[in-house]
Amino acid sequence: MRALVALLLLLAALPARAEEVVMGLSQSNVSITTDFDGSDILIFGAVKREVAIQADPPLQVIVTVEGPLEPVTVWRKARKLGIWVNAEAVDVDSAPGFYAVATSAPWTESISAVEDLRHKVSIPRAIRSVGAPMDIMDSEAFTEALIRVRERQGLYRVEEESVELRESTLFDTSISMPANISEGRYLTRVFLTRAGKVVSVHESEIQVGKVGLERWLFTLSRQMPLVYGLLSLAIAALAGWGASALFRAIRSG
């Protein structure tokens, strides 16, 4: 109820435009704990209008959630002397650690290629590769390989027709964030489109971070790596001794 009231207040505060989108999130913070197994984020919103609803061409909604950008080196293996080894590499300047796209219609009906290029909505457009070595003629294949790997890991996904749009005014969708997401700022965007052209954009953020024991261990590993390493060795030795003692107790019993 409070989310609905906040949404209505935001609608009332928007300046007069033909169509304007406003959005809300079920949660703006995701805490990574020792038993974290993922999280579902409900993204909802509405369209404010100063004109009557235009039925044709229909309004469409695209929702994207983009994780922190990071440089990535993508390797291609080759068989040499009967062994598969890393042979060629392309450095990707920045790629989101997580990227999800949800649409209210099939992708080709949601946005044009020109608008996708302008706003960097699709997964390939969100990945920035500065260049490749001169001897590599198919650098696009490395970007495609990166996308395939992260799709298998659940980090990249496209969910067409998963945004429910009611009366061309209210919309909602749910984005699943897997357990292997990284910390950082997750940019959330909502695009309103007509005939493939973006007519309005709204942005928000989701903060993802470790808490409790996870945060303490992460901080320790970064600020005091020697202590972290010794602690890891001590825990491993204690676990090994405990397992050995238990095994001897079982045998003697």
PDB file of C-alpha atoms in Angstrom:
ATOM      1  CA  MET A   1       0.000   0.000   0.000  1.00  0.00           C
ATOM      2  CA  ARG A   2       2.813   2.414   0.854  1.00  0.00           C
ATOM      3  CA  ALA A   3       4.515   1.620  -2.456  1.00  0.00           C
ATOM      4  CA  LEU A   4       1.295   2.442  -4.319  1.00  0.00           C
ATOM      5  CA  VAL A   5       0.915   5.753  -2.466  1.00  0.00           C
ATOM      6  CA  ALA A   6       4.535   6.663  -3.235  1.00  0.00           C
ATOM      7  CA  LEU A   7       3.960   5.810  -6.888  1.00  0.00           C
ATOM      8  CA  LEU A   8       0.888   8.070  -7.064  1.00  0.00           C
ATOM      9  CA  LEU A   9       2.813  10.928  -5.431  1.00  0.00           C
ATOM     10  CA  LEU A  10       5.597  10.570  -7.976  1.00  0.00           C
ATOM     11  CA  LEU A  11       3.069  10.618 -10.793  1.00  0.00           C
ATOM     12  CA  ALA A  12       1.552  13.835  -9.483  1.00  0.00           C
ATOM     13  CA  ALA A  13       4.976  15.481  -9.204  1.00  0.00           C
ATOM     14  CA  LEU A  14       6.072  14.761 -12.780  1.00  0.00           C
ATOM     15  CA  PRO A  15       6.158  17.643 -15.266  1.00  0.00           C
ATOM     16  CA  ALA A  16       3.570  17.751 -18.007  1.00  0.00           C
ATOM     17  CA  ARG A  17       4.565  15.556 -20.950  1.00  0.00           C
ATOM     18  CA  ALA A  18       2.631  13.429 -23.400  1.00  0.00           C
ATOM     19  CA  GLU A  19       3.731  10.214 -21.671  1.00  0.00           C
ATOM     20  CA  GLU A  20       6.046   9.763 -18.706  1.00  0.00           C
ATOM     21  CA  VAL A  21       7.049   6.576 -16.904  1.00  0.00           C
ATOM     22  CA  VAL A  22       7.577   6.215 -13.163  1.00  0.00           C
ATOM     23  CA  MET A  23       8.745   3.037 -11.469  1.00  0.00           C
ATOM     24  CA  GLY A  24       9.155   1.418  -8.080  1.00  0.00           C
ATOM     25  CA  LEU A  25      11.085  -1.523  -6.630  1.00  0.00           C
ATOM     26  CA  SER A  26      10.008  -4.128  -4.097  1.00  0.00           C
ATOM     27  CA  GLN A  27      13.445  -3.684  -2.511  1.00  0.00           C
ATOM     28  CA  SER A  28      16.340  -1.360  -3.229  1.00  0.00           C
ATOM     29  CA  ASN A  29      18.924  -3.344  -1.238  1.00  0.00           C
ATOM     30  CA  VAL A  30      19.953  -6.996  -1.582  1.00  0.00           C
ATOM     31  CA  SER A  31      22.032  -8.497   1.230  1.00  0.00           C
ATOM     32  CA  ILE A  32      24.443 -11.350   0.455  1.00  0.00           C
ATOM     33  CA  THR A  33      24.747 -13.633   3.477  1.00  0.00           C
ATOM     34  CA  THR A  34      26.299 -17.066   3.981  1.00  0.00           C
ATOM     35  CA  ASP A  35      23.022 -18.768   2.996  1.00  0.00           C
ATOM     36  CA  PHE A  36      22.129 -16.390   0.128  1.00  0.00           C
ATOM     37  CA  ASP A  37      20.523 -18.334  -2.724  1.00  0.00           C
ATOM     38  CA  GLY A  38      19.341 -15.482  -4.931  1.00  0.00           C
ATOM     39  CA  SER A  39      16.633 -12.859  -4.822  1.00  0.00           C
ATOM     40  CA  ASP A  40      13.577 -11.853  -6.846  1.00  0.00           C
ATOM     41  CA  ILE A  41      13.057  -8.122  -7.420  1.00  0.00           C
ATOM     42  CA  LEU A  42       9.563  -6.901  -8.297  1.00  0.00           C
ATOM     43  CA  ILE A  43       9.717  -3.899 -10.614  1.00  0.00           C
ATOM     44  CA  PHE A  44       6.462  -2.016 -11.108  1.00  0.00           C
ATOM     45  CA  GLY A  45       5.298   1.331 -12.383  1.00  0.00           C
ATOM     46  CA  ALA A  46       2.797   3.424 -14.258  1.00  0.00           C
ATOM     47  CA  VAL A  47       2.503   5.851 -17.141  1.00  0.00           C
ATOM     48  CA  LYS A  48       1.402   9.439 -16.575  1.00  0.00           C
ATOM     49  CA  ARG A  49      -0.352  11.059 -19.525  1.00  0.00           C
ATOM     50  CA  GLU A  50      -1.508  14.516 -20.500  1.00  0.00           C
ATOM     51  CA  VAL A  51      -3.260  13.095 -23.562  1.00  0.00           C
ATOM     52  CA  ALA A  52      -5.652  10.239 -24.287  1.00  0.00           C
ATOM     53  CA  ILE A  53      -4.243   6.717 -24.590  1.00  0.00           C
ATOM     54  CA  GLN A  54      -2.944   6.090 -28.082  1.00  0.00           C
ATOM     55  CA  ALA A  55      -3.917   2.603 -29.188  1.00  0.00           C
ATOM     56  CA  ASP A  56      -1.941   2.409 -32.425  1.00  0.00           C
ATOM     57  CA  PRO A  57       0.968   1.895 -32.446  1.00  0.00           C
ATOM     58  CA  PRO A  58       0.728   0.227 -29.031  1.00  0.00           C
ATOM     59  CA  LEU A  59       2.867   1.203 -26.072  1.00  0.00           C
ATOM     60  CA  GLN A  60       5.564  -1.277 -25.028  1.00  0.00           C
ATOM     61  CA  VAL A  61       7.705  -1.550 -21.892  1.00  0.00           C
ATOM     62  CA  ILE A  62      11.295  -2.767 -21.566  1.00  0.00           C
ATOM     63  CA  VAL A  63      12.949  -3.305 -18.168  1.00  0.00           C
ATOM     64  CA  THR A  64      16.696  -3.809 -17.750  1.00  0.00           C
ATOM     65  CA  VAL A  65      18.813  -4.535 -14.674  1.00  0.00           C
ATOM     66  CA  GLU A  66      22.551  -4.075 -15.158  1.00  0.00           C
ATOM     67  CA  GLY A  67      25.208  -5.161 -12.682  1.00  0.00           C
ATOM     68  CA  PRO A  68      28.605  -3.535 -12.119  1.00  0.00           C
ATOM     69  CA  LEU A  69      30.790  -3.120 -15.202  1.00  0.00           C
ATOM     70  CA  GLU A  70      34.124  -4.911 -15.237  1.00  0.00           C
ATOM     71  CA  PRO A  71      36.937  -5.635 -17.711  1.00  0.00           C
ATOM     72  CA  VAL A  72      37.052  -9.207 -18.990  1.00  0.00           C
ATOM     73  CA  THR A  73      39.630 -11.168 -20.970  1.00  0.00           C
ATOM     74  CA  VAL A  74      38.024 -13.764 -23.243  1.00  0.00           C
ATOM     75  CA  TRP A  75      40.238 -16.626 -24.405  1.00  0.00           C
ATOM     76  CA  ARG A  76      39.841 -18.995 -27.328  1.00  0.00           C
ATOM     77  CA  LYS A  77      41.361 -22.431 -27.004  1.00  0.00           C
ATOM     78  CA  ALA A  78      43.248 -24.281 -29.712  1.00  0.00           C
ATOM     79  CA  ARG A  79      44.564 -27.816 -29.921  1.00  0.00           C
ATOM     80  CA  LYS A  80      48.365 -27.915 -29.918  1.00  0.00           C
ATOM     81  CA  LEU A  81      50.388 -31.130 -29.680  1.00  0.00           C
ATOM     82  CA  GLY A  82      47.212 -32.941 -28.640  1.00  0.00           C
ATOM     83  CA  ILE A  83      46.457 -30.552 -25.757  1.00  0.00           C
ATOM     84  CA  TRP A  84      43.821 -27.825 -25.593  1.00  0.00           C
ATOM     85  CA  VAL A  85      45.470 -24.550 -24.547  1.00  0.00           C
ATOM     86  CA  ASN A  86      44.554 -20.867 -24.486  1.00  0.00           C
ATOM     87  CA  ALA A  87      45.661 -19.539 -27.864  1.00  0.00           C
ATOM     88  CA  GLU A  88      44.011 -16.171 -28.582  1.00  0.00           C
ATOM     89  CA  ALA A  89      42.539 -13.507 -26.343  1.00  0.00           C
ATOM     90  CA  VAL A  90      40.399 -10.398 -26.674  1.00  0.00           C
ATOM     91  CA  ASP A  91      40.169  -7.831 -23.887  1.00  0.00           C
ATOM     92  CA  VAL A  92      36.634  -6.575 -23.336  1.00  0.00           C
ATOM     93  CA  ASP A  93      36.842  -3.067 -21.918  1.00  0.00           C
ATOM     94  CA  SER A  94      33.683  -3.376 -19.819  1.00  0.00           C
ATOM     95  CA  ALA A  95      30.933  -5.949 -19.461  1.00  0.00           C
ATOM     96  CA  PRO A  96      28.165  -6.050 -16.858  1.00  0.00           C
ATOM     97  CA  GLY A  97      28.557  -8.773 -14.272  1.00  0.00           C
ATOM     98  CA  PHE A  98      24.799  -9.268 -14.483  1.00  0.00           C
ATOM     99  CA  TYR A  99      22.308  -8.190 -17.130  1.00  0.00           C
ATOM    100  CA  ALA A 100      18.620  -8.994 -17.420  1.00  0.00           C
ATOM    101  CA  VAL A 101      16.130  -7.733 -19.988  1.00  0.00           C
ATOM    102  CA  ALA A 102      12.356  -8.121 -19.729  1.00  0.00           C
ATOM    103  CA  THR A 103       9.890  -6.929 -22.367  1.00  0.00           C
ATOM    104  CA  SER A 104       6.120  -6.648 -22.756  1.00  0.00           C
ATOM    105  CA  ALA A 105       6.264  -7.829 -26.394  1.00  0.00           C
ATOM    106  CA  PRO A 106       8.625  -9.789 -28.653  1.00  0.00           C
ATOM    107  CA  TRP A 107      11.992  -8.045 -28.910  1.00  0.00           C
ATOM    108  CA  THR A 108      11.592  -7.019 -32.568  1.00  0.00           C
ATOM    109  CA  GLU A 109       8.322  -5.258 -31.702  1.00  0.00           C
ATOM    110  CA  SER A 110       9.735  -3.555 -28.606  1.00  0.00           C
ATOM    111  CA  ILE A 111      12.639  -1.450 -29.891  1.00  0.00           C
ATOM    112  CA  SER A 112      14.384  -0.651 -33.162  1.00  0.00           C
ATOM    113  CA  ALA A 113      18.042  -1.391 -33.829  1.00  0.00           C
ATOM    114  CA  VAL A 114      18.812   2.340 -33.951  1.00  0.00           C
ATOM    115  CA  GLU A 115      17.231   2.984 -30.537  1.00  0.00           C
ATOM    116  CA  ASP A 116      18.932  -0.102 -29.112  1.00  0.00           C
ATOM    117  CA  LEU A 117      22.277   1.266 -30.272  1.00  0.00           C
ATOM    118  CA  ARG A 118      21.499   4.702 -28.842  1.00  0.00           C
ATOM    119  CA  HIS A 119      20.338   3.530 -25.388  1.00  0.00           C
ATOM    120  CA  LYS A 120      22.390   0.287 -25.144  1.00  0.00           C
ATOM    121  CA  VAL A 121      19.407  -1.838 -24.136  1.00  0.00           C
ATOM    122  CA  SER A 122      20.223  -5.342 -25.406  1.00  0.00           C
ATOM    123  CA  ILE A 123      22.965  -7.499 -23.925  1.00  0.00           C
ATOM    124  CA  PRO A 124      25.395  -7.165 -26.882  1.00  0.00           C
ATOM    125  CA  ARG A 125      25.015  -3.365 -26.795  1.00  0.00           C
ATOM    126  CA  ALA A 126      25.714  -3.288 -23.045  1.00  0.00           C
ATOM    127  CA  ILE A 127      29.128  -4.904 -23.610  1.00  0.00           C
ATOM    128  CA  ARG A 128      31.879  -2.499 -24.670  1.00  0.00           C
ATOM    129  CA  SER A 129      34.896  -3.926 -26.455  1.00  0.00           C
ATOM    130  CA  VAL A 130      37.471  -1.328 -27.456  1.00  0.00           C
ATOM    131  CA  GLY A 131      39.369  -3.452 -29.914  1.00  0.00           C
ATOM    132  CA  ALA A 132      41.095  -6.719 -30.671  1.00  0.00           C
ATOM    133  CA  PRO A 133      44.605  -7.702 -31.792  1.00  0.00           C
ATOM    134  CA  MET A 134      45.204  -7.151 -35.498  1.00  0.00           C
ATOM    135  CA  ASP A 135      45.573 -10.886 -36.149  1.00  0.00           C
ATOM    136  CA  ILE A 136      42.058 -11.650 -34.843  1.00  0.00           C
ATOM    137  CA  MET A 137      39.501 -11.045 -37.567  1.00  0.00           C
ATOM    138  CA  ASP A 138      36.392 -12.330 -35.767  1.00  0.00           C
ATOM    139  CA  SER A 139      36.433 -10.378 -32.483  1.00  0.00           C
ATOM    140  CA  GLU A 140      32.617 -10.516 -32.350  1.00  0.00           C
ATOM    141  CA  ALA A 141      32.895 -14.261 -31.730  1.00  0.00           C
ATOM    142  CA  PHE A 142      34.649 -13.564 -28.413  1.00  0.00           C
ATOM    143  CA  THR A 143      31.813 -11.294 -27.251  1.00  0.00           C
ATOM    144  CA  GLU A 144      29.281 -13.932 -28.287  1.00  0.00           C
ATOM    145  CA  ALA A 145      31.226 -16.553 -26.319  1.00  0.00           C
ATOM    146  CA  LEU A 146      31.195 -14.334 -23.215  1.00  0.00           C
ATOM    147  CA  ILE A 147      27.419 -13.949 -23.538  1.00  0.00           C
ATOM    148  CA  ARG A 148      26.909 -17.709 -23.898  1.00  0.00           C
ATOM    149  CA  VAL A 149      29.025 -18.469 -20.824  1.00  0.00           C
ATOM    150  CA  ARG A 150      27.180 -15.965 -18.650  1.00  0.00           C
ATOM    151  CA  GLU A 151      23.811 -17.117 -19.958  1.00  0.00           C
ATOM    152  CA  ARG A 152      24.672 -20.632 -18.763  1.00  0.00           C
ATOM    153  CA  GLN A 153      25.647 -19.159 -15.384  1.00  0.00           C
ATOM    154  CA  GLY A 154      22.292 -17.376 -15.139  1.00  0.00           C
ATOM    155  CA  LEU A 155      23.990 -13.963 -15.186  1.00  0.00           C
ATOM    156  CA  TYR A 156      22.663 -12.861 -18.582  1.00  0.00           C
ATOM    157  CA  ARG A 157      19.045 -13.396 -19.592  1.00  0.00           C
ATOM    158  CA  VAL A 158      16.392 -12.048 -21.936  1.00  0.00           C
ATOM    159  CA  GLU A 159      12.770 -12.674 -20.959  1.00  0.00           C
ATOM    160  CA  GLU A 160      10.489 -11.554 -23.755  1.00  0.00           C
ATOM    161  CA  GLU A 161       6.808 -10.883 -22.999  1.00  0.00           C
ATOM    162  CA  SER A 162       7.428 -11.187 -19.247  1.00  0.00           C
ATOM    163  CA  VAL A 163       6.342  -7.613 -18.455  1.00  0.00           C
ATOM    164  CA  GLU A 164       2.618  -7.441 -17.749  1.00  0.00           C
ATOM    165  CA  LEU A 165       1.181  -4.203 -19.139  1.00  0.00           C
ATOM    166  CA  ARG A 166      -2.408  -3.422 -18.169  1.00  0.00           C
ATOM    167  CA  GLU A 167      -4.523  -0.861 -20.021  1.00  0.00           C
ATOM    168  CA  SER A 168      -1.311   0.665 -21.395  1.00  0.00           C
ATOM    169  CA  THR A 169      -0.858   2.282 -17.973  1.00  0.00           C
ATOM    170  CA  LEU A 170       0.248  -0.097 -15.194  1.00  0.00           C
ATOM    171  CA  PHE A 171       3.091  -2.585 -15.569  1.00  0.00           C
ATOM    172  CA  ASP A 172       5.102  -5.014 -13.469  1.00  0.00           C
ATOM    173  CA  THR A 173       7.648  -7.769 -13.819  1.00  0.00           C
ATOM    174  CA  SER A 174       9.948  -9.840 -11.622  1.00  0.00           C
ATOM    175  CA  ILE A 175      13.704 -10.111 -12.162  1.00  0.00           C
ATOM    176  CA  SER A 176      15.513 -13.077 -10.597  1.00  0.00           C
ATOM    177  CA  MET A 177      19.022 -12.393  -9.349  1.00  0.00           C
ATOM    178  CA  PRO A 178      21.051 -15.629  -8.913  1.00  0.00           C
ATOM    179  CA  ALA A 179      23.203 -16.562  -5.941  1.00  0.00           C
ATOM    180  CA  ASN A 180      26.439 -15.907  -7.861  1.00  0.00           C
ATOM    181  CA  ILE A 181      25.880 -12.163  -8.351  1.00  0.00           C
ATOM    182  CA  SER A 182      28.619  -9.766  -7.303  1.00  0.00           C
ATOM    183  CA  GLU A 183      28.496  -6.762  -5.023  1.00  0.00           C
ATOM    184  CA  GLY A 184      27.869  -3.291  -6.328  1.00  0.00           C
ATOM    185  CA  ARG A 185      25.388  -0.878  -7.857  1.00  0.00           C
ATOM    186  CA  TYR A 186      22.760  -2.381 -10.148  1.00  0.00           C
ATOM    187  CA  LEU A 187      21.272   0.134 -12.567  1.00  0.00           C
ATOM    188  CA  THR A 188      17.571  -0.469 -13.235  1.00  0.00           C
ATOM    189  CA  ARG A 189      15.973   1.163 -16.274  1.00  0.00           C
ATOM    190  CA  VAL A 190      12.440   1.227 -17.663  1.00  0.00           C
ATOM    191  CA  PHE A 191      11.878   2.244 -21.288  1.00  0.00           C
ATOM    192  CA  LEU A 192       8.536   3.192 -22.821  1.00  0.00           C
ATOM    193  CA  THR A 193       8.513   2.651 -26.575  1.00  0.00           C
ATOM    194  CA  ARG A 194       6.132   3.140 -29.484  1.00  0.00           C
ATOM    195  CA  ALA A 195       6.806   1.737 -32.944  1.00  0.00           C
ATOM    196  CA  GLY A 196      10.300   0.816 -31.718  1.00  0.00           C
ATOM    197  CA  LYS A 197      11.142   4.365 -30.617  1.00  0.00           C
ATOM    198  CA  VAL A 198      11.929   5.239 -26.983  1.00  0.00           C
ATOM    199  CA  VAL A 199       9.517   7.887 -25.687  1.00  0.00           C
ATOM    200  CA  SER A 200      10.425   7.878 -21.983  1.00  0.00           C
ATOM    201  CA  VAL A 201      13.097   6.441 -19.652  1.00  0.00           C
ATOM    202  CA  HIS A 202      13.237   6.121 -15.886  1.00  0.00           C
ATOM    203  CA  GLU A 203      16.257   4.949 -13.871  1.00  0.00           C
ATOM    204  CA  SER A 204      16.732   3.660 -10.344  1.00  0.00           C
ATOM    205  CA  GLU A 205      19.324   1.661  -8.414  1.00  0.00           C
ATOM    206  CA  ILE A 206      19.591  -1.560  -6.443  1.00  0.00           C
ATOM    207  CA  GLN A 207      22.498  -1.906  -4.022  1.00  0.00           C
ATOM    208  CA  VAL A 208      23.882  -5.425  -3.577  1.00  0.00           C
ATOM    209  CA  GLY A 209      26.349  -6.071  -0.768  1.00  0.00           C
ATOM    210  CA  LYS A 210      27.703  -8.649   1.641  1.00  0.00           C
ATOM    211  CA  VAL A 211      26.614  -8.470   5.282  1.00  0.00           C
ATOM    212  CA  GLY A 212      27.512 -10.273   8.505  1.00  0.00           C
ATOM    213  CA  LEU A 213      30.189 -12.968   8.304  1.00  0.00           C
ATOM    214  CA  GLU A 214      30.437 -12.655   4.519  1.00  0.00           C
ATOM    215  CA  ARG A 215      31.261  -8.962   4.782  1.00  0.00           C
ATOM    216  CA  TRP A 216      33.797  -9.546   7.574  1.00  0.00           C
ATOM    217  CA  LEU A 217      35.642 -12.254   5.641  1.00  0.00           C
ATOM    218  CA  PHE A 218      35.606 -10.213   2.430  1.00  0.00           C
ATOM    219  CA  THR A 219      36.988  -7.138   4.193  1.00  0.00           C
ATOM    220  CA  LEU A 220      39.612  -9.230   5.990  1.00  0.00           C
ATOM    221  CA  SER A 221      40.795 -10.792   2.716  1.00  0.00           C
ATOM    222  CA  ARG A 222      41.255  -7.340   1.164  1.00  0.00           C
ATOM    223  CA  GLN A 223      42.692  -5.381   4.083  1.00  0.00           C
ATOM    224  CA  MET A 224      44.666  -8.098   5.899  1.00  0.00           C
ATOM    225  CA  PRO A 225      45.426 -10.860   3.368  1.00  0.00           C
ATOM    226  CA  LEU A 226      48.126 -12.452   5.564  1.00  0.00           C
ATOM    227  CA  VAL A 227      45.760 -12.801   8.535  1.00  0.00           C
ATOM    228  CA  TYR A 228      43.032 -14.100   6.187  1.00  0.00           C
ATOM    229  CA  GLY A 229      45.411 -16.720   4.775  1.00  0.00           C
ATOM    230  CA  LEU A 230      46.550 -17.876   8.222  1.00  0.00           C
ATOM    231  CA  LEU A 231      42.955 -18.044   9.418  1.00  0.00           C
ATOM    232  CA  SER A 232      42.003 -20.142   6.376  1.00  0.00           C
ATOM    233  CA  LEU A 233      44.880 -22.548   7.082  1.00  0.00           C
ATOM    234  CA  ALA A 234      43.892 -22.811  10.738  1.00  0.00           C
ATOM    235  CA  ILE A 235      40.262 -23.564   9.852  1.00  0.00           C
ATOM    236  CA  ALA A 236      41.347 -26.164   7.283  1.00  0.00           C
ATOM    237  CA  ALA A 237      43.708 -27.833   9.800  1.00  0.00           C
ATOM    238  CA  LEU A 238      41.006 -27.842  12.472  1.00  0.00           C
ATOM    239  CA  ALA A 239      38.490 -29.345  10.066  1.00  0.00           C
ATOM    240  CA  GLY A 240      40.968 -32.029   9.031  1.00  0.00           C
ATOM    241  CA  TRP A 241      41.788 -32.874  12.646  1.00  0.00           C
ATOM    242  CA  GLY A 242      38.085 -33.041  13.514  1.00  0.00           C
ATOM    243  CA  ALA A 243      37.332 -35.359  10.605  1.00  0.00           C
ATOM    244  CA  SER A 244      40.274 -37.607  11.551  1.00  0.00           C
ATOM    245  CA  ALA A 245      39.185 -37.752  15.204  1.00  0.00           C
ATOM    246  CA  LEU A 246      35.634 -38.608  14.181  1.00  0.00           C
ATOM    247  CA  PHE A 247      36.851 -41.369  11.856  1.00  0.00           C
ATOM    248  CA  ARG A 248      39.032 -42.887  14.629  1.00  0.00           C
ATOM    249  CA  ALA A 249      36.102 -42.757  17.071  1.00  0.00           C
ATOM    250  CA  ILE A 250      33.854 -44.574  14.566  1.00  0.00           C
ATOM    251  CA  ARG A 251      36.498 -47.282  13.941  1.00  0.00           C
ATOM    252  CA  SER A 252      37.168 -47.837  17.632  1.00  0.00           C
ATOM    253  CA  GLY A 253      33.463 -48.018  18.349  1.00  0.00           C
TER     254      GLY A 253
END
